[in-house]
């Protein structure tokens, strides 16, 4: 009885037939157990004759197709004639070792799996003799297929499957990637196994893989992912698109040269071009498809995509024009191209998704998630270099101008990252924030891996989706504060902890040690995870034996070693950080009940839906399987998410702590939140509500980020900067305000013939931003600790200033900062001939951004006068 059939497609493989069949039939298999079906597509080199010579000798059949040559078509034709219940597909050119056939069919024959894939990309597999570009193409092809199926080598041409499955393959399937078709048709329900194989390039004949096959593959991928690829209307669509580009570019340039300002010009020209495109497309190119009009639902989706594309394009324009100084009439073209890509993908997947044979809900989730993640990451990448620094970021940049092992008010990681970024990209906003951006990506990587280990790949993708959209994680992946590396290290610690405690990997302790060490070099709150680990080990008998092994202790020692710069710095500085941190904790010991404030704060960090989902994850993230993996997973989430949260909740009952410190603890709940998002069988009312609330939450979050960034960098026509939020412009527009101060300094230089000392009149903000944005003639900058107030690191950098007769220019965000110190002393009494507080309006493109306040004096009396002041 024939157990399995080997289907081999051929196109001009004459020289390979004999060696292939010889090797196949000398396998240690029963002669009758299998047959070989060779499907030839009209070879002209005598392949059919070679096969026919075998037909009488062995169990070989030749099928000669007369249709248009096609690999998938050939395999399906062979499968239709197969007598075996299991089908093996392989190439004729000996790239696939016939000796691996037994290993490949075994798991399908014994009924334990539906499909077995001969895989090059798992341990034990390899590729030999392929030029580099083919290897890259193959890898790329595999990566692109990842969202669709959970296989490492989805483009393999060597696989076995149960014969019935052939009927599930879409009729329109074409080209090389029949395995992918098979896997996608299974909608994730197939039992798939990968068997390692060594692929070696053919030694005879030539490959038939052409560019057009790869193009077909891309199109097929898009269709399988739920996107429309329609080329029937492509030429008309392109003509309309080009016409739109012309309208867009001309109107943009006209508006720019008439002084409209970047934001107004590009938004107006965008809408003009979009309406032209829309009208022409609906009247002309899409006419046949949509009977002359689009439905309302489609139109609103079309608008949504357009708005997102528009907000992104503002960032591209700002980057090109403001940062790279490309003239606007050139910059508009790449900006239009970027918009077109977003519009195209949005149209294909969201406005006009495929209606015939739509992908499974799981695949749709994945594709949508990837789109959203991509948008979120790109949005950050485009805008972080053009949005001005916040004072905190500028302060940390000042750390790098006085590089040290550690700092008084922060451990050093934030400074080290800024140092790295600015060494590569220069002292620019991008250089400062590059580290934060990378930390965001690292967080995504570790959280993906953690969620995959705890749950599955779909959950892992949704976990990354949450990182891309929840406010705290979006912000820490863009703004350079200590939270950026903290979050990344927190994610890494969670990942290695899971591998060590649940996965039982010894080597994971090395990761724990490094991640933990780097984490406390970022911010001390990471220490809470030590407590979490302890709780886990106490309640989990299997993990408890780690206590009797050296690994956790070695990890702790390694972490301590990594932390040593902080200790060394503090030994030389009277343990200054220690007293700072403890005063910080005592200082807030205000006995105020602040649980409600904590909750309010969390709604901002996580959105209300996110907060609710996190609580659900803690309380009911159970799958009722009762398995030990399930039990340990619950414990992990409770220990690594619940315990740190409990600490903050208890503290908040007595104290108004710094609530953003709670930001990273939600990482422990994130995988379970993501898992709950996909649990469609939980029919409790809360669960259903929560699931349906995610979509609008995600959309609103993304919109707000894009909108806010556009507003900060280019503005939004009709919304001024001043009068919207008290104090915002004074804290923010320092690039322009510093230019204003440089002018004041120059005036004083001219007037006195001396170099003035500029004093930022806040703890560290003003001095820091002035130093960062001092792009004109260098100024000498000090901070307010000159007047006896604390100046954080400025106390160390400029501990005292000798009396001087040089001019002094005080600069501040508010007038009162220039008159009295924090301890309510009269600043004027320490100055010679102090003038009144003056202000300067900072204007850009004819729009008022903010005020900046300053005060000029003609000498400084020195600190010994401090005591006399009242
Ligand atoms: N019947 C038929 N019709 N057979 C074809 C056709 C066709 O149109 N085109 C190619 N073949 C046969 C070849 O004769 C060979 O036996 C097999 O299909 C693979 O073709 P190659 O031309 O050798 O492809 P390749 O080596 O470049 O690509 C291989 O590796 C890829 C991995 O990235 C194949 O195994 C692909 O399926 C695989 O994706
Ligand atoms: Mn080949």
PDB file of N, CA and C in Angstrom, residues 259-349:
ATOM      1  N   UNK A 259       4.181  83.527   2.619  1.00  0.00           N
ATOM      2  CA  UNK A 259       4.309  83.676   4.065  1.00  0.00           C
ATOM      3  C   UNK A 259       3.238  82.984   4.883  1.00  0.00           C
ATOM      4  N   UNK A 260       2.706  81.882   4.377  1.00  0.00           N
ATOM      5  CA  UNK A 260       1.630  81.220   5.120  1.00  0.00           C
ATOM      6  C   UNK A 260       2.155  80.446   6.326  1.00  0.00           C
ATOM      7  N   UNK A 261       3.442  80.127   6.366  1.00  0.00           N
ATOM      8  CA  UNK A 261       3.950  79.275   7.456  1.00  0.00           C
ATOM      9  C   UNK A 261       3.810  77.812   7.058  1.00  0.00           C
ATOM     10  N   UNK A 262       4.745  77.014   7.543  1.00  0.00           N
ATOM     11  CA  UNK A 262       4.825  75.621   7.106  1.00  0.00           C
ATOM     12  C   UNK A 262       3.543  74.831   7.377  1.00  0.00           C
ATOM     13  N   UNK A 263       3.031  74.945   8.594  1.00  0.00           N
ATOM     14  CA  UNK A 263       1.864  74.133   8.962  1.00  0.00           C
ATOM     15  C   UNK A 263       0.673  74.451   8.059  1.00  0.00           C
ATOM     16  N   UNK A 264       0.356  75.726   7.955  1.00  0.00           N
ATOM     17  CA  UNK A 264      -0.808  76.111   7.160  1.00  0.00           C
ATOM     18  C   UNK A 264      -0.618  75.685   5.710  1.00  0.00           C
ATOM     19  N   UNK A 265       0.566  75.960   5.157  1.00  0.00           N
ATOM     20  CA  UNK A 265       0.814  75.669   3.748  1.00  0.00           C
ATOM     21  C   UNK A 265       0.637  74.171   3.457  1.00  0.00           C
ATOM     22  N   UNK A 266       1.240  73.332   4.291  1.00  0.00           N
ATOM     23  CA  UNK A 266       1.184  71.911   3.917  1.00  0.00           C
ATOM     24  C   UNK A 266      -0.196  71.317   4.198  1.00  0.00           C
ATOM     25  N   UNK A 267      -0.884  71.821   5.195  1.00  0.00           N
ATOM     26  CA  UNK A 267      -2.221  71.284   5.467  1.00  0.00           C
ATOM     27  C   UNK A 267      -3.200  71.695   4.358  1.00  0.00           C
ATOM     28  N   UNK A 268      -3.120  72.963   3.942  1.00  0.00           N
ATOM     29  CA  UNK A 268      -4.010  73.419   2.870  1.00  0.00           C
ATOM     30  C   UNK A 268      -3.750  72.651   1.585  1.00  0.00           C
ATOM     31  N   UNK A 269      -2.473  72.536   1.213  1.00  0.00           N
ATOM     32  CA  UNK A 269      -2.185  71.889  -0.073  1.00  0.00           C
ATOM     33  C   UNK A 269      -2.555  70.408  -0.005  1.00  0.00           C
ATOM     34  N   UNK A 270      -2.410  69.820   1.183  1.00  0.00           N
ATOM     35  CA  UNK A 270      -2.804  68.414   1.343  1.00  0.00           C
ATOM     36  C   UNK A 270      -4.290  68.245   1.075  1.00  0.00           C
ATOM     37  N   UNK A 271      -5.082  69.096   1.699  1.00  0.00           N
ATOM     38  CA  UNK A 271      -6.527  68.926   1.525  1.00  0.00           C
ATOM     39  C   UNK A 271      -6.972  69.240   0.102  1.00  0.00           C
ATOM     40  N   UNK A 272      -6.325  70.228  -0.507  1.00  0.00           N
ATOM     41  CA  UNK A 272      -6.663  70.521  -1.903  1.00  0.00           C
ATOM     42  C   UNK A 272      -6.375  69.302  -2.772  1.00  0.00           C
ATOM     43  N   UNK A 273      -5.161  68.747  -2.614  1.00  0.00           N
ATOM     44  CA  UNK A 273      -4.786  67.592  -3.438  1.00  0.00           C
ATOM     45  C   UNK A 273      -5.694  66.403  -3.137  1.00  0.00           C
ATOM     46  N   UNK A 274      -6.012  66.207  -1.849  1.00  0.00           N
ATOM     47  CA  UNK A 274      -6.840  65.057  -1.488  1.00  0.00           C
ATOM     48  C   UNK A 274      -8.230  65.170  -2.103  1.00  0.00           C
ATOM     49  N   UNK A 275      -8.810  66.382  -2.101  1.00  0.00           N
ATOM     50  CA  UNK A 275     -10.155  66.476  -2.696  1.00  0.00           C
ATOM     51  C   UNK A 275     -10.106  66.264  -4.188  1.00  0.00           C
ATOM     52  N   UNK A 276      -9.073  66.801  -4.831  1.00  0.00           N
ATOM     53  CA  UNK A 276      -8.935  66.563  -6.274  1.00  0.00           C
ATOM     54  C   UNK A 276      -8.823  65.064  -6.541  1.00  0.00           C
ATOM     55  N   UNK A 277      -7.920  64.411  -5.787  1.00  0.00           N
ATOM     56  CA  UNK A 277      -7.732  62.976  -5.963  1.00  0.00           C
ATOM     57  C   UNK A 277      -9.027  62.214  -5.734  1.00  0.00           C
ATOM     58  N   UNK A 278      -9.681  62.585  -4.657  1.00  0.00           N
ATOM     59  CA  UNK A 278     -10.880  61.855  -4.276  1.00  0.00           C
ATOM     60  C   UNK A 278     -11.955  61.963  -5.353  1.00  0.00           C
ATOM     61  N   UNK A 279     -12.160  63.191  -5.839  1.00  0.00           N
ATOM     62  CA  UNK A 279     -13.185  63.390  -6.862  1.00  0.00           C
ATOM     63  C   UNK A 279     -12.836  62.614  -8.131  1.00  0.00           C
ATOM     64  N   UNK A 280     -11.604  62.777  -8.582  1.00  0.00           N
ATOM     65  CA  UNK A 280     -11.227  62.106  -9.819  1.00  0.00           C
ATOM     66  C   UNK A 280     -11.290  60.592  -9.674  1.00  0.00           C
ATOM     67  N   UNK A 281     -10.805  60.102  -8.538  1.00  0.00           N
ATOM     68  CA  UNK A 281     -10.809  58.651  -8.342  1.00  0.00           C
ATOM     69  C   UNK A 281     -12.218  58.096  -8.319  1.00  0.00           C
ATOM     70  N   UNK A 282     -13.102  58.788  -7.615  1.00  0.00           N
ATOM     71  CA  UNK A 282     -14.439  58.215  -7.497  1.00  0.00           C
ATOM     72  C   UNK A 282     -15.205  58.370  -8.798  1.00  0.00           C
ATOM     73  N   UNK A 283     -14.869  59.382  -9.620  1.00  0.00           N
ATOM     74  CA  UNK A 283     -15.571  59.563 -10.885  1.00  0.00           C
ATOM     75  C   UNK A 283     -14.951  58.731 -12.003  1.00  0.00           C
ATOM     76  N   UNK A 284     -13.668  58.413 -11.832  1.00  0.00           N
ATOM     77  CA  UNK A 284     -12.946  57.893 -12.984  1.00  0.00           C
ATOM     78  C   UNK A 284     -12.288  56.551 -12.710  1.00  0.00           C
ATOM     79  N   UNK A 285     -11.299  56.524 -11.782  1.00  0.00           N
ATOM     80  CA  UNK A 285     -10.542  55.278 -11.679  1.00  0.00           C
ATOM     81  C   UNK A 285     -11.267  54.167 -10.931  1.00  0.00           C
ATOM     82  N   UNK A 286     -12.016  54.498  -9.888  1.00  0.00           N
ATOM     83  CA  UNK A 286     -12.698  53.438  -9.137  1.00  0.00           C
ATOM     84  C   UNK A 286     -14.150  53.274  -9.584  1.00  0.00           C
ATOM     85  N   UNK A 287     -14.531  53.929 -10.691  1.00  0.00           N
ATOM     86  CA  UNK A 287     -15.935  54.001 -11.039  1.00  0.00           C
ATOM     87  C   UNK A 287     -16.575  52.626 -11.122  1.00  0.00           C
ATOM     88  N   UNK A 288     -15.884  51.707 -11.832  1.00  0.00           N
ATOM     89  CA  UNK A 288     -16.473  50.396 -12.023  1.00  0.00           C
ATOM     90  C   UNK A 288     -16.676  49.683 -10.691  1.00  0.00           C
ATOM     91  N   UNK A 289     -15.719  49.902  -9.785  1.00  0.00           N
ATOM     92  CA  UNK A 289     -15.752  49.154  -8.545  1.00  0.00           C
ATOM     93  C   UNK A 289     -16.816  49.654  -7.585  1.00  0.00           C
ATOM     94  N   UNK A 290     -17.000  50.942  -7.555  1.00  0.00           N
ATOM     95  CA  UNK A 290     -17.820  51.475  -6.473  1.00  0.00           C
ATOM     96  C   UNK A 290     -19.025  52.258  -6.988  1.00  0.00           C
ATOM     97  N   UNK A 291     -19.414  51.970  -8.191  1.00  0.00           N
ATOM     98  CA  UNK A 291     -20.611  52.567  -8.762  1.00  0.00           C
ATOM     99  C   UNK A 291     -20.620  54.084  -8.578  1.00  0.00           C
ATOM    100  N   UNK A 292     -19.464  54.700  -8.739  1.00  0.00           N
ATOM    101  CA  UNK A 292     -19.425  56.157  -8.759  1.00  0.00           C
ATOM    102  C   UNK A 292     -19.330  56.827  -7.414  1.00  0.00           C
ATOM    103  N   UNK A 293     -19.561  56.101  -6.340  1.00  0.00           N
ATOM    104  CA  UNK A 293     -19.435  56.771  -5.047  1.00  0.00           C
ATOM    105  C   UNK A 293     -18.905  55.803  -4.014  1.00  0.00           C
ATOM    106  N   UNK A 294     -18.295  56.344  -2.981  1.00  0.00           N
ATOM    107  CA  UNK A 294     -17.826  55.513  -1.885  1.00  0.00           C
ATOM    108  C   UNK A 294     -18.880  55.548  -0.784  1.00  0.00           C
ATOM    109  N   UNK A 295     -18.948  54.459  -0.044  1.00  0.00           N
ATOM    110  CA  UNK A 295     -19.893  54.481   1.063  1.00  0.00           C
ATOM    111  C   UNK A 295     -19.370  55.352   2.189  1.00  0.00           C
ATOM    112  N   UNK A 296     -20.281  55.726   3.088  1.00  0.00           N
ATOM    113  CA  UNK A 296     -19.913  56.642   4.155  1.00  0.00           C
ATOM    114  C   UNK A 296     -18.835  56.048   5.046  1.00  0.00           C
ATOM    115  N   UNK A 297     -18.993  54.769   5.369  1.00  0.00           N
ATOM    116  CA  UNK A 297     -18.040  54.093   6.229  1.00  0.00           C
ATOM    117  C   UNK A 297     -16.651  54.135   5.620  1.00  0.00           C
ATOM    118  N   UNK A 298     -16.627  53.868   4.312  1.00  0.00           N
ATOM    119  CA  UNK A 298     -15.340  53.917   3.643  1.00  0.00           C
ATOM    120  C   UNK A 298     -14.788  55.320   3.635  1.00  0.00           C
ATOM    121  N   UNK A 299     -15.676  56.290   3.439  1.00  0.00           N
ATOM    122  CA  UNK A 299     -15.207  57.659   3.383  1.00  0.00           C
ATOM    123  C   UNK A 299     -14.620  58.089   4.724  1.00  0.00           C
ATOM    124  N   UNK A 300     -15.270  57.696   5.826  1.00  0.00           N
ATOM    125  CA  UNK A 300     -14.732  58.106   7.124  1.00  0.00           C
ATOM    126  C   UNK A 300     -13.395  57.407   7.388  1.00  0.00           C
ATOM    127  N   UNK A 301     -13.269  56.187   6.930  1.00  0.00           N
ATOM    128  CA  UNK A 301     -11.977  55.514   7.073  1.00  0.00           C
ATOM    129  C   UNK A 301     -10.909  56.200   6.228  1.00  0.00           C
ATOM    130  N   UNK A 302     -11.311  56.575   5.035  1.00  0.00           N
ATOM    131  CA  UNK A 302     -10.415  57.280   4.118  1.00  0.00           C
ATOM    132  C   UNK A 302      -9.901  58.560   4.783  1.00  0.00           C
ATOM    133  N   UNK A 303     -10.820  59.287   5.443  1.00  0.00           N
ATOM    134  CA  UNK A 303     -10.446  60.513   6.138  1.00  0.00           C
ATOM    135  C   UNK A 303      -9.480  60.235   7.289  1.00  0.00           C
ATOM    136  N   UNK A 304      -9.781  59.178   8.053  1.00  0.00           N
ATOM    137  CA  UNK A 304      -8.927  58.834   9.189  1.00  0.00           C
ATOM    138  C   UNK A 304      -7.492  58.597   8.729  1.00  0.00           C
ATOM    139  N   UNK A 305      -7.370  57.763   7.706  1.00  0.00           N
ATOM    140  CA  UNK A 305      -6.033  57.488   7.181  1.00  0.00           C
ATOM    141  C   UNK A 305      -5.372  58.784   6.737  1.00  0.00           C
ATOM    142  N   UNK A 306      -6.149  59.638   6.071  1.00  0.00           N
ATOM    143  CA  UNK A 306      -5.613  60.895   5.576  1.00  0.00           C
ATOM    144  C   UNK A 306      -5.076  61.765   6.703  1.00  0.00           C
ATOM    145  N   UNK A 307      -5.823  61.836   7.798  1.00  0.00           N
ATOM    146  CA  UNK A 307      -5.397  62.692   8.912  1.00  0.00           C
ATOM    147  C   UNK A 307      -4.087  62.168   9.512  1.00  0.00           C
ATOM    148  N   UNK A 308      -3.994  60.858   9.671  1.00  0.00           N
ATOM    149  CA  UNK A 308      -2.745  60.297  10.212  1.00  0.00           C
ATOM    150  C   UNK A 308      -1.580  60.576   9.266  1.00  0.00           C
ATOM    151  N   UNK A 309      -1.833  60.393   7.976  1.00  0.00           N
ATOM    152  CA  UNK A 309      -0.771  60.644   6.997  1.00  0.00           C
ATOM    153  C   UNK A 309      -0.345  62.109   7.055  1.00  0.00           C
ATOM    154  N   UNK A 310      -1.325  62.976   7.209  1.00  0.00           N
ATOM    155  CA  UNK A 310      -1.050  64.414   7.236  1.00  0.00           C
ATOM    156  C   UNK A 310      -0.185  64.786   8.437  1.00  0.00           C
ATOM    157  N   UNK A 311      -0.526  64.254   9.598  1.00  0.00           N
ATOM    158  CA  UNK A 311       0.217  64.607  10.800  1.00  0.00           C
ATOM    159  C   UNK A 311       1.645  64.068  10.736  1.00  0.00           C
ATOM    160  N   UNK A 312       1.807  62.926  10.115  1.00  0.00           N
ATOM    161  CA  UNK A 312       3.155  62.386   9.932  1.00  0.00           C
ATOM    162  C   UNK A 312       3.929  63.243   8.935  1.00  0.00           C
ATOM    163  N   UNK A 313       3.241  63.690   7.906  1.00  0.00           N
ATOM    164  CA  UNK A 313       3.947  64.416   6.865  1.00  0.00           C
ATOM    165  C   UNK A 313       4.466  65.754   7.372  1.00  0.00           C
ATOM    166  N   UNK A 314       3.758  66.355   8.324  1.00  0.00           N
ATOM    167  CA  UNK A 314       4.271  67.575   8.946  1.00  0.00           C
ATOM    168  C   UNK A 314       5.650  67.326   9.550  1.00  0.00           C
ATOM    169  N   UNK A 315       5.789  66.167  10.195  1.00  0.00           N
ATOM    170  CA  UNK A 315       7.073  65.828  10.802  1.00  0.00           C
ATOM    171  C   UNK A 315       8.164  65.670   9.762  1.00  0.00           C
ATOM    172  N   UNK A 316       7.813  65.023   8.646  1.00  0.00           N
ATOM    173  CA  UNK A 316       8.804  64.838   7.585  1.00  0.00           C
ATOM    174  C   UNK A 316       9.248  66.202   7.052  1.00  0.00           C
ATOM    175  N   UNK A 317       8.285  67.085   6.823  1.00  0.00           N
ATOM    176  CA  UNK A 317       8.629  68.412   6.308  1.00  0.00           C
ATOM    177  C   UNK A 317       9.513  69.176   7.295  1.00  0.00           C
ATOM    178  N   UNK A 318       9.124  69.125   8.579  1.00  0.00           N
ATOM    179  CA  UNK A 318       9.909  69.844   9.579  1.00  0.00           C
ATOM    180  C   UNK A 318      11.334  69.308   9.623  1.00  0.00           C
ATOM    181  N   UNK A 319      11.447  67.988   9.554  1.00  0.00           N
ATOM    182  CA  UNK A 319      12.771  67.370   9.579  1.00  0.00           C
ATOM    183  C   UNK A 319      13.607  67.863   8.403  1.00  0.00           C
ATOM    184  N   UNK A 320      13.010  67.820   7.203  1.00  0.00           N
ATOM    185  CA  UNK A 320      13.762  68.181   6.004  1.00  0.00           C
ATOM    186  C   UNK A 320      14.091  69.673   5.972  1.00  0.00           C
ATOM    187  N   UNK A 321      13.113  70.486   6.352  1.00  0.00           N
ATOM    188  CA  UNK A 321      13.300  71.933   6.196  1.00  0.00           C
ATOM    189  C   UNK A 321      14.035  72.534   7.394  1.00  0.00           C
ATOM    190  N   UNK A 322      13.588  72.227   8.611  1.00  0.00           N
ATOM    191  CA  UNK A 322      14.206  72.838   9.786  1.00  0.00           C
ATOM    192  C   UNK A 322      15.546  72.218  10.129  1.00  0.00           C
ATOM    193  N   UNK A 323      15.610  70.869  10.083  1.00  0.00           N
ATOM    194  CA  UNK A 323      16.837  70.231  10.558  1.00  0.00           C
ATOM    195  C   UNK A 323      17.855  70.036   9.438  1.00  0.00           C
ATOM    196  N   UNK A 324      17.392  69.624   8.273  1.00  0.00           N
ATOM    197  CA  UNK A 324      18.351  69.353   7.213  1.00  0.00           C
ATOM    198  C   UNK A 324      18.492  70.527   6.241  1.00  0.00           C
ATOM    199  N   UNK A 325      17.728  71.570   6.474  1.00  0.00           N
ATOM    200  CA  UNK A 325      17.832  72.806   5.679  1.00  0.00           C
ATOM    201  C   UNK A 325      17.678  72.573   4.189  1.00  0.00           C
ATOM    202  N   UNK A 326      16.758  71.703   3.826  1.00  0.00           N
ATOM    203  CA  UNK A 326      16.443  71.484   2.416  1.00  0.00           C
ATOM    204  C   UNK A 326      15.379  72.508   2.028  1.00  0.00           C
ATOM    205  N   UNK A 327      15.532  73.161   0.865  1.00  0.00           N
ATOM    206  CA  UNK A 327      14.513  74.162   0.506  1.00  0.00           C
ATOM    207  C   UNK A 327      13.122  73.537   0.388  1.00  0.00           C
ATOM    208  N   UNK A 328      12.114  74.326   0.749  1.00  0.00           N
ATOM    209  CA  UNK A 328      10.777  73.750   0.876  1.00  0.00           C
ATOM    210  C   UNK A 328      10.252  73.196  -0.451  1.00  0.00           C
ATOM    211  N   UNK A 329      10.616  73.821  -1.585  1.00  0.00           N
ATOM    212  CA  UNK A 329      10.050  73.316  -2.847  1.00  0.00           C
ATOM    213  C   UNK A 329      10.605  71.937  -3.208  1.00  0.00           C
ATOM    214  N   UNK A 330      11.754  71.556  -2.603  1.00  0.00           N
ATOM    215  CA  UNK A 330      12.236  70.184  -2.799  1.00  0.00           C
ATOM    216  C   UNK A 330      11.698  69.255  -1.717  1.00  0.00           C
ATOM    217  N   UNK A 331      11.639  69.773  -0.499  1.00  0.00           N
ATOM    218  CA  UNK A 331      11.246  68.934   0.640  1.00  0.00           C
ATOM    219  C   UNK A 331       9.835  68.387   0.482  1.00  0.00           C
ATOM    220  N   UNK A 332       8.989  69.101  -0.234  1.00  0.00           N
ATOM    221  CA  UNK A 332       7.596  68.663  -0.344  1.00  0.00           C
ATOM    222  C   UNK A 332       7.504  67.301  -1.041  1.00  0.00           C
ATOM    223  N   UNK A 333       8.446  66.980  -1.929  1.00  0.00           N
ATOM    224  CA  UNK A 333       8.293  65.725  -2.687  1.00  0.00           C
ATOM    225  C   UNK A 333       8.507  64.467  -1.838  1.00  0.00           C
ATOM    226  N   UNK A 334       9.619  64.388  -1.097  1.00  0.00           N
ATOM    227  CA  UNK A 334       9.688  63.224  -0.190  1.00  0.00           C
ATOM    228  C   UNK A 334       8.521  63.191   0.796  1.00  0.00           C
ATOM    229  N   UNK A 335       8.066  64.351   1.229  1.00  0.00           N
ATOM    230  CA  UNK A 335       6.942  64.371   2.173  1.00  0.00           C
ATOM    231  C   UNK A 335       5.694  63.790   1.516  1.00  0.00           C
ATOM    232  N   UNK A 336       5.467  64.148   0.254  1.00  0.00           N
ATOM    233  CA  UNK A 336       4.314  63.584  -0.453  1.00  0.00           C
ATOM    234  C   UNK A 336       4.478  62.079  -0.598  1.00  0.00           C
ATOM    235  N   UNK A 337       5.710  61.656  -0.893  1.00  0.00           N
ATOM    236  CA  UNK A 337       5.942  60.215  -1.064  1.00  0.00           C
ATOM    237  C   UNK A 337       5.621  59.466   0.228  1.00  0.00           C
ATOM    238  N   UNK A 338       6.066  60.016   1.369  1.00  0.00           N
ATOM    239  CA  UNK A 338       5.787  59.354   2.651  1.00  0.00           C
ATOM    240  C   UNK A 338       4.285  59.271   2.877  1.00  0.00           C
ATOM    241  N   UNK A 339       3.585  60.365   2.574  1.00  0.00           N
ATOM    242  CA  UNK A 339       2.134  60.369   2.729  1.00  0.00           C
ATOM    243  C   UNK A 339       1.506  59.309   1.848  1.00  0.00           C
ATOM    244  N   UNK A 340       2.015  59.211   0.611  1.00  0.00           N
ATOM    245  CA  UNK A 340       1.432  58.254  -0.332  1.00  0.00           C
ATOM    246  C   UNK A 340       1.553  56.829   0.190  1.00  0.00           C
ATOM    247  N   UNK A 341       2.704  56.519   0.789  1.00  0.00           N
ATOM    248  CA  UNK A 341       2.893  55.159   1.308  1.00  0.00           C
ATOM    249  C   UNK A 341       1.861  54.880   2.406  1.00  0.00           C
ATOM    250  N   UNK A 342       1.726  55.815   3.336  1.00  0.00           N
ATOM    251  CA  UNK A 342       0.751  55.613   4.417  1.00  0.00           C
ATOM    252  C   UNK A 342      -0.661  55.503   3.841  1.00  0.00           C
ATOM    253  N   UNK A 343      -0.969  56.400   2.908  1.00  0.00           N
ATOM    254  CA  UNK A 343      -2.291  56.354   2.292  1.00  0.00           C
ATOM    255  C   UNK A 343      -2.533  55.035   1.577  1.00  0.00           C
ATOM    256  N   UNK A 344      -1.501  54.577   0.883  1.00  0.00           N
ATOM    257  CA  UNK A 344      -1.664  53.342   0.117  1.00  0.00           C
ATOM    258  C   UNK A 344      -1.926  52.164   1.043  1.00  0.00           C
ATOM    259  N   UNK A 345      -1.066  52.023   2.065  1.00  0.00           N
ATOM    260  CA  UNK A 345      -1.241  50.897   2.980  1.00  0.00           C
ATOM    261  C   UNK A 345      -2.566  51.011   3.723  1.00  0.00           C
ATOM    262  N   UNK A 346      -2.886  52.225   4.136  1.00  0.00           N
ATOM    263  CA  UNK A 346      -4.155  52.440   4.828  1.00  0.00           C
ATOM    264  C   UNK A 346      -5.332  52.073   3.934  1.00  0.00           C
ATOM    265  N   UNK A 347      -5.264  52.455   2.655  1.00  0.00           N
ATOM    266  CA  UNK A 347      -6.356  52.137   1.737  1.00  0.00           C
ATOM    267  C   UNK A 347      -6.461  50.636   1.531  1.00  0.00           C
ATOM    268  N   UNK A 348      -5.303  50.010   1.298  1.00  0.00           N
ATOM    269  CA  UNK A 348      -5.336  48.587   0.965  1.00  0.00           C
ATOM    270  C   UNK A 348      -5.848  47.746   2.127  1.00  0.00           C
ATOM    271  N   UNK A 349      -5.422  48.099   3.361  1.00  0.00           N
ATOM    272  CA  UNK A 349      -5.762  47.229   4.487  1.00  0.00           C
ATOM    273  C   UNK A 349      -6.965  47.694   5.293  1.00  0.00           C
TER     274      UNK A 349
END
